[in-house]
Amino acid sequence: MQKNIRNFAIVAHIDHGKSTLADRFLQMCGAVDERTFRNQMLDSMDLEREHGITIRSHPVTLSYQDYTLNLIDTPGHCDFSYEVEKSLAATDGVILLVDATQGVQAQTITNLNLAQRLNLLIIPAINKIDLPNAQVETARRELMEILPVFENEIYLVSAKTGQGVPELLAGVVEKIPPPEGDSKKNLSSLVFDARHNPYLGVDLYLMVREGRVKKGDRVILMGGDISSEVMEAGIFKPQMEPAPFLEAGMVGFVTLNIKDFSREFIGDTLTHQNQPAEKPLPGYRKLKQFVFCGFYPADGESFPVLKDSLARLHLSDPSFSYTEERSAALGVGFRAGFLGMLHMEIVQERL
């Protein structure tokens, strides 16, 4: 039932414990068994484990008592703020996490502003209270300066030991409102992420606002007027698992047989082809790139491979831009723009 759904994200400055807190939530809700569990469970990319940071947002559907919780773990580094922004559009509230040893930091403020701009309910929490150098009272005062909350409304947790985590999860259920929307209306769903599917085409991550979608439905993307049949529909457990349908209030994915990656899917509205939504949902703002570099293949024959790789990468990360350019010395290649130096480094490694 829709009233028993809670859609929320964890946001914080880098290294304040978002992924560890997500691990505790997964364990509390029985989403993973102890045999398959590993730290930073939702950090599925090898690069994330290598660098020790979250690079991509990761959704997961949890069962807690009689409730369905759709959690999104988000990056903390400022170069990946676009990942946070697109994830928050699929939620109704956030846990704003602050490290007790560091207090409120720059990205704490940035994420708070993003959540406030989307009118999301904000649950403040102080993490790492088990550390000897924790300054809980200082962190609490700093939170009270940036948020209109009372002292007893700030949750004190240790994601590492699990202290205070059950109370925080109960607070999510109690305070974050259920999603709005009517499953009987025409389908209207926001695409908040996309992945290349090597077998079927493209996996689109959806927040369903109105209506219902299932395997076999004929759907259309309103921004590019592209139609396709739904090859699969499902939820994240945390791996992709098929589901009979997705309806209003649910977060999940659909797989479409689309092979053209030259356009952006993220921020588009998915609806039924024969009964479309009246108007598309608000998308995402265009970001400004600050760091630029050139990508050139080692030889001319590798250019199509580089072009295809960039298109697939841009499918899931439209925050970087690339345009074709020619150099007298290096030949044909691409000029690419990024949100920061770390963003550029990660894209280069992913290529």
Short mmCIF file of C-alpha atoms in Angstrom, two decimals:
data_model
loop_
_atom_site.label_atom_id
_atom_site.label_comp_id
_atom_site.label_asym_id
_atom_site.label_seq_id
_atom_site.Cartn_x
_atom_site.Cartn_y
_atom_site.Cartn_z
CA MET A 1 0.00 0.00 0.00
CA GLN A 2 1.22 3.46 -0.88
CA LYS A 3 0.77 4.83 2.65
CA ASN A 4 3.35 2.26 3.82
CA ILE A 5 6.07 3.42 1.40
CA ARG A 6 8.91 5.73 2.45
CA ASN A 7 11.35 7.12 -0.13
CA PHE A 8 14.48 8.70 1.35
CA ALA A 9 18.19 9.30 0.79
CA ILE A 10 21.24 9.66 3.03
CA VAL A 11 23.25 12.82 2.32
CA ALA A 12 26.43 14.09 3.97
CA HIS A 13 29.92 15.45 3.45
CA ILE A 14 32.50 12.93 2.21
CA ASP A 15 33.59 10.33 4.80
CA HIS A 16 30.82 11.17 7.28
CA GLY A 17 29.53 7.58 7.21
CA LYS A 18 26.66 7.41 4.69
CA SER A 19 27.58 4.02 3.20
CA THR A 20 28.23 2.49 6.63
CA LEU A 21 24.83 3.68 7.84
CA ALA A 22 23.25 2.19 4.71
CA ASP A 23 25.00 -1.11 5.57
CA ARG A 24 23.36 -1.11 9.02
CA PHE A 25 19.94 -0.43 7.46
CA LEU A 26 20.43 -3.35 5.05
CA GLN A 27 21.37 -5.66 7.92
CA MET A 28 18.51 -4.51 10.16
CA CYS A 29 15.97 -5.10 7.39
CA GLY A 30 17.43 -8.47 6.37
CA ALA A 31 18.19 -7.32 2.81
CA VAL A 32 21.45 -9.29 2.82
CA ASP A 33 22.52 -12.36 4.77
CA GLU A 34 25.75 -12.43 6.76
CA ARG A 35 27.35 -14.83 4.27
CA THR A 36 27.15 -12.39 1.35
CA PHE A 37 27.50 -9.17 3.35
CA ARG A 38 30.54 -6.92 2.90
CA ASN A 39 31.27 -3.38 4.05
CA GLN A 40 30.01 -0.59 1.77
CA MET A 41 27.54 -3.08 0.32
CA LEU A 42 25.95 -0.56 -2.05
CA ASP A 43 29.30 0.60 -3.48
CA SER A 44 29.23 -1.89 -6.34
CA MET A 45 31.92 -0.34 -8.59
CA ASP A 46 35.53 -1.49 -8.24
CA LEU A 47 36.60 2.16 -8.46
CA GLU A 48 34.49 3.00 -5.41
CA ARG A 49 36.28 0.37 -3.35
CA GLU A 50 39.67 1.40 -4.73
CA HIS A 51 39.19 5.08 -3.85
CA GLY A 52 37.15 4.42 -0.69
CA ILE A 53 34.36 6.80 -1.75
CA THR A 54 30.88 6.58 -3.21
CA ILE A 55 30.85 7.69 -6.85
CA ARG A 56 27.39 6.60 -8.00
CA SER A 57 24.05 6.81 -6.22
CA HIS A 58 22.68 3.38 -5.34
CA PRO A 59 18.97 2.64 -4.71
CA VAL A 60 17.74 -0.32 -2.67
CA THR A 61 14.26 -1.46 -1.57
CA LEU A 62 14.02 -2.63 2.06
CA SER A 63 11.24 -4.32 4.03
CA TYR A 64 10.88 -2.94 7.56
CA GLN A 65 7.96 -4.19 9.69
CA ASP A 66 4.92 -3.42 7.49
CA TYR A 67 6.72 -0.75 5.49
CA THR A 68 8.59 -0.62 2.18
CA LEU A 69 11.61 1.67 2.37
CA ASN A 70 13.28 2.89 -0.82
CA LEU A 71 16.73 4.09 0.24
CA ILE A 72 19.27 5.85 -1.98
CA ASP A 73 22.89 6.07 -0.82
CA THR A 74 24.55 9.14 -2.36
CA PRO A 75 28.14 10.39 -2.92
CA GLY A 76 29.65 12.98 -0.58
CA HIS A 77 32.34 14.54 -2.76
CA CYS A 78 31.43 17.89 -4.33
CA ASP A 79 32.46 16.66 -7.82
CA PHE A 80 29.53 14.22 -7.71
CA SER A 81 26.88 16.64 -6.46
CA TYR A 82 24.85 15.97 -9.63
CA GLU A 83 24.43 12.37 -8.47
CA VAL A 84 22.93 13.68 -5.23
CA GLU A 85 20.65 16.14 -7.02
CA LYS A 86 19.14 13.59 -9.39
CA SER A 87 18.66 11.08 -6.55
CA LEU A 88 16.84 13.56 -4.29
CA ALA A 89 14.19 14.07 -6.98
CA ALA A 90 13.16 10.44 -6.35
CA THR A 91 12.68 10.92 -2.59
CA ASP A 92 10.33 12.56 -0.09
CA GLY A 93 12.90 13.10 2.67
CA VAL A 94 16.58 12.85 3.60
CA ILE A 95 18.77 11.90 6.53
CA LEU A 96 21.32 14.71 6.88
CA LEU A 97 24.33 13.01 8.45
CA VAL A 98 27.11 14.89 10.25
CA ASP A 99 30.39 13.45 11.57
CA ALA A 100 30.67 14.11 15.33
CA THR A 101 34.44 14.63 14.98
CA GLN A 102 34.20 17.16 12.12
CA GLY A 103 30.84 18.88 12.49
CA VAL A 104 29.02 20.64 9.67
CA GLN A 105 31.16 20.85 6.50
CA ALA A 106 30.84 22.52 3.09
CA GLN A 107 29.04 19.65 1.37
CA THR A 108 26.68 19.36 4.36
CA ILE A 109 25.43 22.86 3.54
CA THR A 110 25.27 22.14 -0.22
CA ASN A 111 23.20 18.98 0.30
CA LEU A 112 20.95 20.76 2.78
CA ASN A 113 20.26 23.50 0.23
CA LEU A 114 19.46 20.89 -2.43
CA ALA A 115 16.98 19.16 -0.11
CA GLN A 116 15.35 22.43 0.93
CA ARG A 117 14.98 23.51 -2.70
CA LEU A 118 13.00 20.31 -3.35
CA ASN A 119 10.91 20.81 -0.15
CA LEU A 120 12.07 17.49 1.30
CA LEU A 121 11.66 16.59 4.95
CA ILE A 122 15.08 16.65 6.66
CA ILE A 123 16.05 14.34 9.54
CA PRO A 124 19.31 15.51 11.16
CA ALA A 125 21.63 12.88 12.63
CA ILE A 126 25.11 12.94 14.19
CA ASN A 127 27.28 9.93 13.38
CA LYS A 128 30.48 8.46 14.90
CA ILE A 129 29.44 9.26 18.49
CA ASP A 130 31.47 6.22 19.62
CA LEU A 131 34.83 7.81 18.73
CA PRO A 132 36.99 9.17 21.60
CA ASN A 133 37.38 12.56 19.86
CA ALA A 134 33.65 12.97 19.11
CA GLN A 135 32.36 16.47 19.82
CA VAL A 136 28.65 15.74 19.93
CA GLU A 137 27.54 18.98 21.58
CA THR A 138 29.51 21.11 19.09
CA ALA A 139 28.05 19.21 16.12
CA ARG A 140 24.59 19.49 17.62
CA ARG A 141 24.90 23.29 18.01
CA GLU A 142 26.12 23.60 14.42
CA LEU A 143 23.13 21.61 13.15
CA MET A 144 20.75 23.77 15.16
CA GLU A 145 22.30 26.85 13.54
CA ILE A 146 21.54 25.67 9.99
CA LEU A 147 18.25 23.86 10.69
CA PRO A 148 15.13 24.93 12.62
CA VAL A 149 15.25 21.92 14.96
CA PHE A 150 15.28 21.34 18.70
CA GLU A 151 18.05 19.49 20.49
CA ASN A 152 15.94 16.35 21.03
CA GLU A 153 15.08 16.15 17.30
CA ILE A 154 18.69 15.36 16.35
CA TYR A 155 19.46 11.62 16.30
CA LEU A 156 22.74 10.40 17.77
CA VAL A 157 24.09 7.28 16.05
CA SER A 158 27.17 5.18 15.49
CA ALA A 159 26.83 3.52 12.10
CA LYS A 160 29.87 1.40 12.91
CA THR A 161 28.53 -0.16 16.15
CA GLY A 162 24.81 0.18 15.34
CA GLN A 163 24.10 2.40 18.36
CA GLY A 164 21.02 4.57 17.77
CA VAL A 165 20.40 3.14 14.28
CA PRO A 166 17.07 1.40 15.15
CA GLU A 167 15.72 4.69 16.55
CA LEU A 168 16.82 6.54 13.40
CA LEU A 169 15.11 4.00 11.13
CA ALA A 170 11.94 4.27 13.21
CA GLY A 171 12.18 8.05 12.83
CA VAL A 172 12.30 7.67 9.05
CA VAL A 173 9.02 5.74 9.09
CA GLU A 174 7.42 8.16 11.54
CA LYS A 175 8.50 11.48 10.04
CA ILE A 176 8.99 11.10 6.28
CA PRO A 177 5.64 11.36 4.48
CA PRO A 178 4.42 8.63 2.12
CA PRO A 179 4.68 9.47 -1.60
CA GLU A 180 1.75 11.16 -3.31
CA GLY A 181 0.21 9.96 -6.56
CA ASP A 182 -2.58 7.77 -7.91
CA SER A 183 -1.83 4.38 -9.47
CA LYS A 184 -5.10 4.59 -11.47
CA LYS A 185 -4.04 7.68 -13.42
CA ASN A 186 -2.00 7.72 -16.64
CA LEU A 187 1.61 6.67 -16.15
CA SER A 188 4.01 9.49 -15.25
CA SER A 189 7.47 8.50 -14.00
CA LEU A 190 10.77 10.35 -13.65
CA VAL A 191 13.95 8.77 -15.02
CA PHE A 192 16.56 9.57 -12.34
CA ASP A 193 19.34 7.29 -13.61
CA ALA A 194 20.25 5.08 -16.57
CA ARG A 195 22.64 2.21 -17.24
CA HIS A 196 23.76 0.43 -20.39
CA ASN A 197 22.40 -3.12 -20.53
CA PRO A 198 24.74 -5.17 -22.76
CA TYR A 199 22.04 -7.70 -23.58
CA LEU A 200 18.77 -5.78 -23.91
CA GLY A 201 19.56 -2.09 -24.39
CA VAL A 202 19.18 0.32 -21.47
CA ASP A 203 18.03 0.09 -17.83
CA LEU A 204 16.15 3.20 -16.68
CA TYR A 205 15.83 3.87 -12.93
CA LEU A 206 12.35 5.26 -12.23
CA MET A 207 10.43 7.10 -9.56
CA VAL A 208 6.80 6.42 -10.48
CA ARG A 209 4.68 9.50 -9.71
CA GLU A 210 1.36 8.36 -11.22
CA GLY A 211 -0.01 5.19 -12.81
CA ARG A 212 1.47 1.74 -13.22
CA VAL A 213 3.97 0.07 -15.58
CA LYS A 214 4.74 -3.60 -16.17
CA LYS A 215 6.62 -5.90 -18.53
CA GLY A 216 5.19 -5.85 -22.05
CA ASP A 217 3.80 -2.29 -21.85
CA ARG A 218 4.46 0.04 -24.76
CA VAL A 219 6.03 3.21 -23.37
CA ILE A 220 7.41 6.49 -24.66
CA LEU A 221 10.02 8.97 -23.40
CA MET A 222 8.39 12.37 -23.69
CA GLY A 223 11.60 14.38 -24.06
CA GLY A 224 12.88 12.58 -27.14
CA ASP A 225 9.66 10.99 -28.40
CA ILE A 226 11.30 7.54 -28.29
CA SER A 227 9.02 4.53 -27.90
CA SER A 228 9.85 0.98 -26.84
CA GLU A 229 8.41 -2.10 -25.23
CA VAL A 230 9.21 -2.74 -21.55
CA MET A 231 11.43 -5.84 -21.63
CA GLU A 232 11.61 -6.09 -17.83
CA ALA A 233 10.41 -4.22 -14.75
CA GLY A 234 11.64 -4.63 -11.21
CA ILE A 235 13.12 -3.31 -7.96
CA PHE A 236 16.54 -3.24 -6.26
CA LYS A 237 17.11 -5.82 -3.51
CA PRO A 238 19.94 -4.49 -3.77
CA GLN A 239 20.55 -6.39 -7.01
CA MET A 240 17.97 -5.98 -9.74
CA GLU A 241 15.02 -8.33 -9.27
CA PRO A 242 11.93 -8.60 -11.50
CA ALA A 243 8.61 -7.39 -10.08
CA PRO A 244 5.06 -7.86 -11.44
CA PHE A 245 4.67 -4.09 -11.83
CA LEU A 246 5.77 -0.67 -10.61
CA GLU A 247 3.07 1.74 -9.48
CA ALA A 248 2.72 5.22 -7.99
CA GLY A 249 5.15 5.78 -5.12
CA MET A 250 7.54 2.96 -6.06
CA VAL A 251 11.20 3.23 -7.04
CA GLY A 252 12.49 0.63 -9.48
CA PHE A 253 13.74 0.04 -13.00
CA VAL A 254 12.50 -0.80 -16.48
CA THR A 255 14.59 -2.27 -19.28
CA LEU A 256 13.96 -0.91 -22.77
CA ASN A 257 15.24 -2.22 -26.10
CA ILE A 258 16.98 1.03 -27.08
CA LYS A 259 20.42 0.93 -28.69
CA ASP A 260 20.83 4.65 -29.42
CA PHE A 261 22.75 6.31 -26.57
CA SER A 262 23.27 9.64 -28.30
CA ARG A 263 20.54 11.38 -26.27
CA GLU A 264 20.05 11.98 -22.55
CA PHE A 265 17.53 9.81 -20.71
CA ILE A 266 18.08 11.15 -17.18
CA GLY A 267 15.47 13.77 -16.25
CA ASP A 268 13.04 12.55 -18.93
CA THR A 269 9.47 11.40 -18.28
CA LEU A 270 8.41 7.83 -19.10
CA THR A 271 4.73 7.31 -19.90
CA HIS A 272 2.46 4.93 -21.85
CA GLN A 273 2.39 5.39 -25.59
CA ASN A 274 -1.38 4.95 -25.99
CA GLN A 275 -2.35 6.89 -22.82
CA PRO A 276 0.42 9.45 -22.23
CA ALA A 277 0.69 11.81 -19.28
CA GLU A 278 -0.65 15.34 -19.81
CA LYS A 279 2.76 16.97 -19.41
CA PRO A 280 6.34 15.89 -18.62
CA LEU A 281 7.69 16.06 -15.08
CA PRO A 282 10.27 18.76 -14.21
CA GLY A 283 13.73 17.51 -15.18
CA TYR A 284 17.17 18.54 -13.94
CA ARG A 285 19.08 21.78 -14.35
CA LYS A 286 22.01 21.96 -16.75
CA LEU A 287 25.34 21.91 -14.97
CA LYS A 288 28.39 24.00 -15.80
CA GLN A 289 31.66 22.16 -16.35
CA PHE A 290 34.84 23.67 -14.85
CA VAL A 291 37.67 21.30 -15.85
CA PHE A 292 38.43 20.36 -19.46
CA CYS A 293 40.76 17.93 -21.20
CA GLY A 294 41.18 16.18 -24.55
CA PHE A 295 40.60 12.48 -25.22
CA TYR A 296 42.42 11.06 -28.26
CA PRO A 297 42.70 7.42 -29.38
CA ALA A 298 46.15 5.86 -29.72
CA ASP A 299 45.41 5.27 -33.41
CA GLY A 300 42.67 6.25 -35.87
CA GLU A 301 41.12 2.79 -35.87
CA SER A 302 40.29 3.11 -32.15
CA PHE A 303 38.20 6.27 -32.61
CA PRO A 304 34.81 4.46 -33.03
CA VAL A 305 35.53 2.47 -29.84
CA LEU A 306 36.33 5.66 -27.90
CA LYS A 307 33.20 7.36 -29.26
CA ASP A 308 30.99 4.40 -28.27
CA SER A 309 32.58 4.22 -24.79
CA LEU A 310 31.98 7.93 -24.17
CA ALA A 311 28.34 7.59 -25.29
CA ARG A 312 27.72 4.68 -22.90
CA LEU A 313 29.40 6.51 -20.02
CA HIS A 314 27.46 9.70 -20.75
CA LEU A 315 24.26 7.65 -20.60
CA SER A 316 24.64 7.23 -16.83
CA ASP A 317 26.64 10.40 -16.15
CA PRO A 318 25.37 13.37 -18.18
CA SER A 319 27.22 15.78 -15.86
CA PHE A 320 30.27 15.58 -18.13
CA SER A 321 30.15 16.91 -21.69
CA TYR A 322 32.11 15.96 -24.79
CA THR A 323 32.37 17.31 -28.32
CA GLU A 324 34.38 16.08 -31.27
CA GLU A 325 37.51 18.06 -32.15
CA ARG A 326 40.51 17.75 -34.46
CA SER A 327 44.16 18.31 -33.69
CA ALA A 328 46.90 18.69 -36.30
CA ALA A 329 49.23 16.65 -34.10
CA LEU A 330 46.88 14.10 -32.51
CA GLY A 331 44.16 13.71 -35.15
CA VAL A 332 40.48 13.36 -34.33
CA GLY A 333 39.35 13.10 -30.70
CA PHE A 334 37.09 14.71 -28.11
CA ARG A 335 37.16 17.76 -25.85
CA ALA A 336 35.49 16.79 -22.56
CA GLY A 337 34.32 18.93 -19.64
CA PHE A 338 33.96 17.86 -15.98
CA LEU A 339 32.69 19.20 -12.65
CA GLY A 340 36.14 18.90 -11.03
CA MET A 341 39.53 17.18 -11.07
CA LEU A 342 38.33 14.03 -9.26
CA HIS A 343 35.37 13.78 -11.64
CA MET A 344 37.79 13.92 -14.60
CA GLU A 345 40.05 11.28 -13.03
CA ILE A 346 37.15 8.91 -12.37
CA VAL A 347 35.76 9.27 -15.93
CA GLN A 348 39.22 8.56 -17.36
CA GLU A 349 39.54 5.43 -15.24
CA ARG A 350 36.02 4.25 -16.13
CA LEU A 351 36.81 4.60 -19.83
#
